[in-house]
GROMACS .gro file of C-alpha atoms in nm:
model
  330
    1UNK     CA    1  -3.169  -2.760   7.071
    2UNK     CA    2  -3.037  -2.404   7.091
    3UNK     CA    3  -2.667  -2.595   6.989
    4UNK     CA    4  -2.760  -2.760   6.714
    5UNK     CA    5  -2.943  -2.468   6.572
    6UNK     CA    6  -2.603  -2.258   6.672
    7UNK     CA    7  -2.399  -2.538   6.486
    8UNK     CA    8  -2.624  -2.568   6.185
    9UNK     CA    9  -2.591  -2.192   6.136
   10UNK     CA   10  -2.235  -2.149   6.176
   11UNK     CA   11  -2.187  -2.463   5.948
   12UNK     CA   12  -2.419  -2.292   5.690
   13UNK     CA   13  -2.214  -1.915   5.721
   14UNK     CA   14  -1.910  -2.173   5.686
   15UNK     CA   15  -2.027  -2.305   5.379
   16UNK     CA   16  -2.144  -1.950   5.217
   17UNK     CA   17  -1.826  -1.805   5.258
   18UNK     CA   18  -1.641  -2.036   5.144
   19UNK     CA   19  -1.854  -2.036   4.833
   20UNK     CA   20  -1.831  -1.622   4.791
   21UNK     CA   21  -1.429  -1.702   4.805
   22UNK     CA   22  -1.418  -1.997   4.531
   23UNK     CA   23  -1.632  -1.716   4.322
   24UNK     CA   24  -1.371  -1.436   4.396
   25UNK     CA   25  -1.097  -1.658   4.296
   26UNK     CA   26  -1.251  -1.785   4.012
   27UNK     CA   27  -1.379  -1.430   3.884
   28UNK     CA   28  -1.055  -1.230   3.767
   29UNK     CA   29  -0.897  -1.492   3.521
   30UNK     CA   30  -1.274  -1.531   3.397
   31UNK     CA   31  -1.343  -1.140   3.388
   32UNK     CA   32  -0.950  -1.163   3.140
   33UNK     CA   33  -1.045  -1.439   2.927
   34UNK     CA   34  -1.404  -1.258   2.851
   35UNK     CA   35  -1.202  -0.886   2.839
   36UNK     CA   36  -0.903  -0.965   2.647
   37UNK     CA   37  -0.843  -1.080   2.314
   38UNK     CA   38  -0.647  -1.290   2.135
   39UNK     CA   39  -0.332  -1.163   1.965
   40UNK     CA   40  -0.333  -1.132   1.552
   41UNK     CA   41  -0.122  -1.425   1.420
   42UNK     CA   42   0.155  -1.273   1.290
   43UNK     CA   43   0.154  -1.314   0.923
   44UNK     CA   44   0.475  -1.524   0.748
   45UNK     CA   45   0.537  -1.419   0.324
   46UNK     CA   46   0.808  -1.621   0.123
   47UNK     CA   47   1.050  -1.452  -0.106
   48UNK     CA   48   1.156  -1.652  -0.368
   49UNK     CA   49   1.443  -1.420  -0.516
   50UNK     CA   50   1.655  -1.463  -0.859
   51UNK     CA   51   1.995  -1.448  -0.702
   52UNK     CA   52   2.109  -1.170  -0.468
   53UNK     CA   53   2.495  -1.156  -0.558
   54UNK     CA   54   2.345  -0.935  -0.833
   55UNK     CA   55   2.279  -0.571  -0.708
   56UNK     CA   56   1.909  -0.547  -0.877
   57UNK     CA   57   1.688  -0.875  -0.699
   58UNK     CA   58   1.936  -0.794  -0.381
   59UNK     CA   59   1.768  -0.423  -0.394
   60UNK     CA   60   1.399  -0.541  -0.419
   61UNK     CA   61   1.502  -0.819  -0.122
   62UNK     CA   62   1.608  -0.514   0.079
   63UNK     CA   63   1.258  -0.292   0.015
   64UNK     CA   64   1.074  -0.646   0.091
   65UNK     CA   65   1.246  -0.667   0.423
   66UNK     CA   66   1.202  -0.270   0.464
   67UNK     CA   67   0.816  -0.349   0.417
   68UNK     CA   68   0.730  -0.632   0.594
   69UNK     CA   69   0.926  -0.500   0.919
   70UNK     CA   70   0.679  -0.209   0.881
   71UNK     CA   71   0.336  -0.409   0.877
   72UNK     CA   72   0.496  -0.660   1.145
   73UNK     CA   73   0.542  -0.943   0.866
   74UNK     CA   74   0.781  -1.222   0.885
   75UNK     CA   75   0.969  -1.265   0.589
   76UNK     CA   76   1.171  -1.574   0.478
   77UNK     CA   77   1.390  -1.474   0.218
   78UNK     CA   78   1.501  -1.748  -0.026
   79UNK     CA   79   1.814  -1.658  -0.284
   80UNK     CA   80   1.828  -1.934  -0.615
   81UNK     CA   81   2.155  -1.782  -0.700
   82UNK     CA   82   2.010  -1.792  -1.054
   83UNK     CA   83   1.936  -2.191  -1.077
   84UNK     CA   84   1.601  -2.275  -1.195
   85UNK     CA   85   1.602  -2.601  -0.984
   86UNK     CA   86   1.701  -2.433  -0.700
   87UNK     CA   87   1.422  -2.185  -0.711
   88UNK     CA   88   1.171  -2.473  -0.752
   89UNK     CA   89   1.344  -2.678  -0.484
   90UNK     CA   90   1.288  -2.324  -0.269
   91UNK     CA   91   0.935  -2.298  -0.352
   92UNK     CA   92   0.832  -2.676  -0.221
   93UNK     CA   93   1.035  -2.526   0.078
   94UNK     CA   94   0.802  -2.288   0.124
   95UNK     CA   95   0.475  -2.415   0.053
   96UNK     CA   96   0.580  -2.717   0.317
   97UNK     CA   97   0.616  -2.411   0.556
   98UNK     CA   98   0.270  -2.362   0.503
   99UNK     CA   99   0.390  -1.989   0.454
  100UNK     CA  100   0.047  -1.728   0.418
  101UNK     CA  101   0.160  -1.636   0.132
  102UNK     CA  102   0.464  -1.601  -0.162
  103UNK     CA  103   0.654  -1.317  -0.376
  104UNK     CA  104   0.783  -1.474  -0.629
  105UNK     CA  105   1.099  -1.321  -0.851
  106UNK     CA  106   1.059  -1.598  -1.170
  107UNK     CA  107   1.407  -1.684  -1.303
  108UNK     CA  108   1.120  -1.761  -1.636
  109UNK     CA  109   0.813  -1.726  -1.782
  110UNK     CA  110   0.751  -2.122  -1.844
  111UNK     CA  111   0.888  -2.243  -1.527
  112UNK     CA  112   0.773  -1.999  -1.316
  113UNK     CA  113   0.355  -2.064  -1.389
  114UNK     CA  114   0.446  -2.457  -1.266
  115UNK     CA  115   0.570  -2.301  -0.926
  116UNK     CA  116   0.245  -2.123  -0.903
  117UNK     CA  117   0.049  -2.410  -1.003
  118UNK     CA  118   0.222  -2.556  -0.689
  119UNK     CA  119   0.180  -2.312  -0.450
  120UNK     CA  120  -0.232  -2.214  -0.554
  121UNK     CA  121  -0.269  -2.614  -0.529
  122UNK     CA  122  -0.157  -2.595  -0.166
  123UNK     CA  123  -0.452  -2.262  -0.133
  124UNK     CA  124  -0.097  -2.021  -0.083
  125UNK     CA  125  -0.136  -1.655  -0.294
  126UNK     CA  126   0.137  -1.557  -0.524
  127UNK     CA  127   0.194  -1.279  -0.648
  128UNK     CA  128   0.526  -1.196  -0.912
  129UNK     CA  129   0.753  -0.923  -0.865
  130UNK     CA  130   1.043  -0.793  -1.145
  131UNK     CA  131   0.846  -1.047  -1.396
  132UNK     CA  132   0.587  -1.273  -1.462
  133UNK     CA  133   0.487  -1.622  -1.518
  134UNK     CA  134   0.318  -1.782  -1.840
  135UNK     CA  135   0.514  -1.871  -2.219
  136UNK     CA  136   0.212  -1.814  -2.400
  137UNK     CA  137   0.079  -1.435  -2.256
  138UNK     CA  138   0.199  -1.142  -2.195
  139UNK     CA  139   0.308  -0.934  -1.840
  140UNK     CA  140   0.008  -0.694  -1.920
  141UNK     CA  141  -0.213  -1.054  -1.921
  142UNK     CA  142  -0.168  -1.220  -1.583
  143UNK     CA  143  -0.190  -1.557  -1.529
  144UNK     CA  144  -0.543  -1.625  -1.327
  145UNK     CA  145  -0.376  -1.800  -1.027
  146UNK     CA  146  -0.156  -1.515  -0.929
  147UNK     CA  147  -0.289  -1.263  -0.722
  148UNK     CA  148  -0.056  -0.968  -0.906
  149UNK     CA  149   0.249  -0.892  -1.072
  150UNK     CA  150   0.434  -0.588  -0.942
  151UNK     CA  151   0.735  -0.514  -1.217
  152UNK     CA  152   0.911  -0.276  -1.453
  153UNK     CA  153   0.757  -0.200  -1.805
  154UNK     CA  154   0.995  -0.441  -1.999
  155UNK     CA  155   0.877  -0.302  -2.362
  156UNK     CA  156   0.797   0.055  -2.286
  157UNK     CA  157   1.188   0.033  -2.111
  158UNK     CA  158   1.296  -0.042  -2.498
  159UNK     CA  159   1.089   0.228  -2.601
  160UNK     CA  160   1.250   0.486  -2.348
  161UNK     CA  161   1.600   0.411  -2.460
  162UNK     CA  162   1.485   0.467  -2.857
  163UNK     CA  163   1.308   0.775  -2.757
  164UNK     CA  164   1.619   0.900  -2.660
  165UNK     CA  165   1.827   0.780  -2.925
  166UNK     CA  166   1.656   0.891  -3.161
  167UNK     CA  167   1.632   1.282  -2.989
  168UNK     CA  168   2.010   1.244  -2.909
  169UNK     CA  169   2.147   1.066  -3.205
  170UNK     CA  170   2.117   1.117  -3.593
  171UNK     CA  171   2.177   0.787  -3.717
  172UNK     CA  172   2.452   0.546  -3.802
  173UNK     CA  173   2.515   0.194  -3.756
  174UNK     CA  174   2.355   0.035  -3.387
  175UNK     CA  175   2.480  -0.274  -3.180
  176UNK     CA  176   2.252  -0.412  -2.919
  177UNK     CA  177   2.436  -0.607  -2.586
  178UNK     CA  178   2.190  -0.801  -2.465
  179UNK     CA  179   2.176  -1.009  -2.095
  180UNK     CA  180   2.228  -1.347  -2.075
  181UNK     CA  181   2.103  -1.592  -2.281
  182UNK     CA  182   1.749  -1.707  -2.224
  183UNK     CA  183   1.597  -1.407  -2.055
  184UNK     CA  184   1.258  -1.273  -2.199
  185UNK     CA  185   1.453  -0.926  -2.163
  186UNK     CA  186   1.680  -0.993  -2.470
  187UNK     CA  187   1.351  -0.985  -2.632
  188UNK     CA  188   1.069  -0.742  -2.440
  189UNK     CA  189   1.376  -0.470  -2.405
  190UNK     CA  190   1.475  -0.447  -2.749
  191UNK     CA  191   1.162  -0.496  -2.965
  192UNK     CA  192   1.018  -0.114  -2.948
  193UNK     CA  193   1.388   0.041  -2.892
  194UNK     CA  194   1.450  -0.130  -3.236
  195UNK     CA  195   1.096   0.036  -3.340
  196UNK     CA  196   1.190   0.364  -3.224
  197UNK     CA  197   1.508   0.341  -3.446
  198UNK     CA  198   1.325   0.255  -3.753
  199UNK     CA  199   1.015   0.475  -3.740
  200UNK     CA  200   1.309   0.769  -3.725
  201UNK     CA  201   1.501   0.597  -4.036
  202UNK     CA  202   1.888   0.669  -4.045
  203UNK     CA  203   1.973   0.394  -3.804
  204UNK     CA  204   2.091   0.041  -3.861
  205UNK     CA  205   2.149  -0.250  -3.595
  206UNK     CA  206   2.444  -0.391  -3.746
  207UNK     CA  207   2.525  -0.629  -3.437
  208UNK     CA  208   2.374  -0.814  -3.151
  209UNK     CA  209   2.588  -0.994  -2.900
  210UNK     CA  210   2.551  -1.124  -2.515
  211UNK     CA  211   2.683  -0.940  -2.247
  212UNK     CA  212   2.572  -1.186  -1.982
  213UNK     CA  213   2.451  -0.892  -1.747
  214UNK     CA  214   2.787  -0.796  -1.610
  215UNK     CA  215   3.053  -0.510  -1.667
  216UNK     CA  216   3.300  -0.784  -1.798
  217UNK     CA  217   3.116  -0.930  -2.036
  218UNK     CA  218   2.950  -0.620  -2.180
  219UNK     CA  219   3.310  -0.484  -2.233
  220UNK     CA  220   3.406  -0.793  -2.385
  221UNK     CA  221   3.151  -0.812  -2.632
  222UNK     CA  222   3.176  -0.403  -2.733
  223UNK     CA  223   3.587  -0.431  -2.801
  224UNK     CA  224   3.451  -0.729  -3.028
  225UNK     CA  225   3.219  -0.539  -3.204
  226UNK     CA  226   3.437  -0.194  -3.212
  227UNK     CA  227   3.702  -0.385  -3.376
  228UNK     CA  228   3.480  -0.516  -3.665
  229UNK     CA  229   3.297  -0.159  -3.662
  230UNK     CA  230   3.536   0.086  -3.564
  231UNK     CA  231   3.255   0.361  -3.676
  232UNK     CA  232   2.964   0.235  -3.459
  233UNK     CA  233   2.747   0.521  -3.386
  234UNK     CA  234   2.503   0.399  -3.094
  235UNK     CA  235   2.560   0.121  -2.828
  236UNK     CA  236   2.227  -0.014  -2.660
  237UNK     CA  237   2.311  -0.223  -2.325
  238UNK     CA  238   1.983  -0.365  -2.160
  239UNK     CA  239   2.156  -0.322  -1.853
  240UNK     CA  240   2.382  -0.062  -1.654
  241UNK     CA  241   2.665  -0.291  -1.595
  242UNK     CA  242   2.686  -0.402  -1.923
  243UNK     CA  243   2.645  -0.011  -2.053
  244UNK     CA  244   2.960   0.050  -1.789
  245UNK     CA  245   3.127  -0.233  -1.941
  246UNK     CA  246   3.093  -0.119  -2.267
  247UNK     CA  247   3.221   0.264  -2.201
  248UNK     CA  248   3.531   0.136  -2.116
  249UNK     CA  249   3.563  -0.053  -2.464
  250UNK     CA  250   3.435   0.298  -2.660
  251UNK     CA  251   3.763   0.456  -2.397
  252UNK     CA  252   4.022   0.181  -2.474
  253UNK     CA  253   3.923   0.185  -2.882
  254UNK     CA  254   3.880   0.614  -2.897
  255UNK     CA  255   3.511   0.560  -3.024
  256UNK     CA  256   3.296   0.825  -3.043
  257UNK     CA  257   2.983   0.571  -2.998
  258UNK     CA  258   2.699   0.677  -2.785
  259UNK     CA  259   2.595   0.437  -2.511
  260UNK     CA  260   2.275   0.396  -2.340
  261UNK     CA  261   2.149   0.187  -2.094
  262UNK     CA  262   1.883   0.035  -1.855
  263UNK     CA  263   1.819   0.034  -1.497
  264UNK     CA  264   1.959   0.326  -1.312
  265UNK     CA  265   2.165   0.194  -1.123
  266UNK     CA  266   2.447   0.385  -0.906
  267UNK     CA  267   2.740   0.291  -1.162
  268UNK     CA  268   2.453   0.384  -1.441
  269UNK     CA  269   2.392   0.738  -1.307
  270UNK     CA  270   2.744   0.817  -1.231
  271UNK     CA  271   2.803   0.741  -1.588
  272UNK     CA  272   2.541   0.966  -1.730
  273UNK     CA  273   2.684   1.273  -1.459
  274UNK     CA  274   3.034   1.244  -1.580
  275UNK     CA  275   2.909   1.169  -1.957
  276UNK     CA  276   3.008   0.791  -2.028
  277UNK     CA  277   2.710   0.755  -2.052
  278UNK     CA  278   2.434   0.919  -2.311
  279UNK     CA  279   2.154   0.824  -2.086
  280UNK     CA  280   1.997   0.541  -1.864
  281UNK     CA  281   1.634   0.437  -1.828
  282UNK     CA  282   1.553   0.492  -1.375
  283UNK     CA  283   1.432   0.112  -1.223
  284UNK     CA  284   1.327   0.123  -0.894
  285UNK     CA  285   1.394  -0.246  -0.738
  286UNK     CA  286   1.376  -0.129  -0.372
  287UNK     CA  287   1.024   0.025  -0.425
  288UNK     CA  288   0.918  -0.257  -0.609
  289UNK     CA  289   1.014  -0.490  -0.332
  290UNK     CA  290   0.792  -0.270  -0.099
  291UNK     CA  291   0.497  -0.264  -0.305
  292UNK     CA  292   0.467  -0.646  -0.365
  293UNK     CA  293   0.486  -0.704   0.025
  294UNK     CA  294   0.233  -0.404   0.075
  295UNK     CA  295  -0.003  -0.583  -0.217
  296UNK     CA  296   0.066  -0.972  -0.070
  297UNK     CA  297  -0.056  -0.813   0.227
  298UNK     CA  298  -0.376  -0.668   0.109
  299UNK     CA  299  -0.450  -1.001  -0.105
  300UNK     CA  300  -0.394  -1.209   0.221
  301UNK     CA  301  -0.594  -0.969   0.424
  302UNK     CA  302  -0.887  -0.942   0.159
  303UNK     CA  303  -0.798  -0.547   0.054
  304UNK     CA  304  -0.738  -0.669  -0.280
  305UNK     CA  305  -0.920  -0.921  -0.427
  306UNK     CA  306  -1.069  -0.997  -0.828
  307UNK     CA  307  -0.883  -1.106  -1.123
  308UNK     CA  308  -0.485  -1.021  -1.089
  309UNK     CA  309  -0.382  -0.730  -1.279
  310UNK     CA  310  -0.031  -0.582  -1.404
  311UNK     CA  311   0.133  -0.257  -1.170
  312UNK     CA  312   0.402  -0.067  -1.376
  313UNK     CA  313   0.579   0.163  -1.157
  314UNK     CA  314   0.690   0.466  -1.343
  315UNK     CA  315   1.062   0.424  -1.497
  316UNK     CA  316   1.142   0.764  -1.647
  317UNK     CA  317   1.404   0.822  -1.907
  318UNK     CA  318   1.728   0.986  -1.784
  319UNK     CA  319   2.012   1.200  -1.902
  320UNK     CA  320   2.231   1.454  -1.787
  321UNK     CA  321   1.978   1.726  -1.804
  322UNK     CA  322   1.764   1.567  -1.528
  323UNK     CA  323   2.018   1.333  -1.426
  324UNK     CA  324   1.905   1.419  -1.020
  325UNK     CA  325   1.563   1.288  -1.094
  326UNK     CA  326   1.676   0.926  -1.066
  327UNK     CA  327   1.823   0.779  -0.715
  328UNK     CA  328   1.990   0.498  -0.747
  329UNK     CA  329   1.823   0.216  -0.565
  330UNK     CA  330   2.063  -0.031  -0.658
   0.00000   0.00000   0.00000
């Protein structure tokens, strides 16, 4: 009797204790799984860009980068080297990805609001930086299935440049270099310059030819017109290459035409400090590259949420009086 009692006890202390040790094995990884928790998925935005060979979409790709690094986004950066196919071939890329979200740099208005169609169809935010998307409305009237546009002030750009025309200038026959053909700039960055000139009186645009956005071109076109209008007073470049371009036409033909330009750029503002240049209008590409990651983020994350709405950053008129004020950023 007294043995089976002594077995039956040391079978049941047997039994306990092995019990108390399955619990103390068991109780750390359940005490970490309770304590800990899970890591934040890190967040992947798209970039569809307009082509980076040129210095201005290669800038804002650089502040994107600069800006998602920060908030511990990854970015996939997408270049259509300028070909609207390519940019919508880039998009399907993107939205297959399943990406959270997309920054897109539209090539043009009317093809750009189909990618976005695309992309809000597969529940993916957009947002538009350095543009916007939509033929029939304008930048200050987003299209409802972006999130935001994030971009330069196209038209009050034009009026910058006439503002200081007209202060720096006191008339005289006007030729206008415009970009490439096709681009809503030809149009949105000459309407109020051309304003500016005529609410002053004194001016007249006597020619209007392509400079195709680069230095070559824009000097191409200015010899053309220099030689038909060897007394040309003004020259208005919608870009800083093609203003560049053009200076070295008003050297080679001993004009004394004025030239002014848009963007800021570094060959822009070395122009206007050793006086090629009459003045520039300051872009900020890098900053605008930051601030559409920083407001993807904030749609994504629900900081920013309602109807989409236009962000001008400030682009400040510049000449050689406050030539410092402007950095190039591209």
């Amino acid at each position: 009797m007294n043995l089976t009692r002594s077995l039956a006890v040391t079978v049941g202390l047997g039994l306990l204790l092995t019990g108390a040790a399955a619990c103390d094995t068991e109780s750390p990884s359940e005490s970490t799984a309770a304590g800990a928790s899970a890591a934040p998925k890190q967040l992947t935005f798209g970039l569809a860009n307009q082509q980076e060979s040129v210095t201005f979409p290669a800038a804002l790709a650089k502040g994107a980068k600069a800006k998602a690094d920060e908030l511990g986004i990854k970015l996939v950066a997408l270049d259509s080297q300028g070909d609207q196919q390519k940019q919508a071939s880039q998009m399907q890329d993107l939205i297959a990805q399943k990406v959270d979200g997309i920054i897109l740099v539209p090539l043009a208005p009317g093809p750009g609001q189909a990618l976005v169609d695309q992309a809000a169809n597969a529940n993916i935010p957009v947002g538009t930086a350095h543009g916007y998307v939509g033929s029939d409305r304008a930048v200050d009237n987003p299209y409802e299935k972006l999130k935001f546009i994030v971009t330069e002030n196209e038209q009050g750009a034009g009026q910058t440049a006439g503002d200081l025309a007209v202060k720096e200038v006191s008339g005289g026959k006007v030729a206008v270099i415009t970009g490439a053909p096709g681009f809503d700039e030809n149009t949105t960055r000459v309407e109020k310059f051309k304003a500016a000139l005529d609410a002053k009186g004194g001016f007249q645009v006597v020619a209007t030819q392509p400079g195709n956005w680069t230095k070559q071109d824009g000097q191409s076109a200015c010899q053309n017109i220099l030689a038909a209008t060897p007394d040309l007073a003004l020259i208005y470049a919608i870009s800083d290459d093609m203003a560049v371009g053009c200076a070295a036409a008003v050297k080679s033909a001993n004009s004394k035409a004025k030239i002014i330009g848009v963007g800021g750029s570094a060959a822009g503002i070395a122009g206007v400090k050793d006086g090629t240049l009459l003045g520039t209008v300051c872009y900020k590409p890098y900053d605008s590259g930051e601030m559409a990651v920083q407001m993807l983020h904030d749609a994504v994350t629900g900081k920013l949420s309602g109807a989409p709405k236009t962000t001008f950053y400030d682009t400040p008129g510049v000449t050689k009086a406050n030539v410092d004020s402007c950095t190039p950023q591209w």
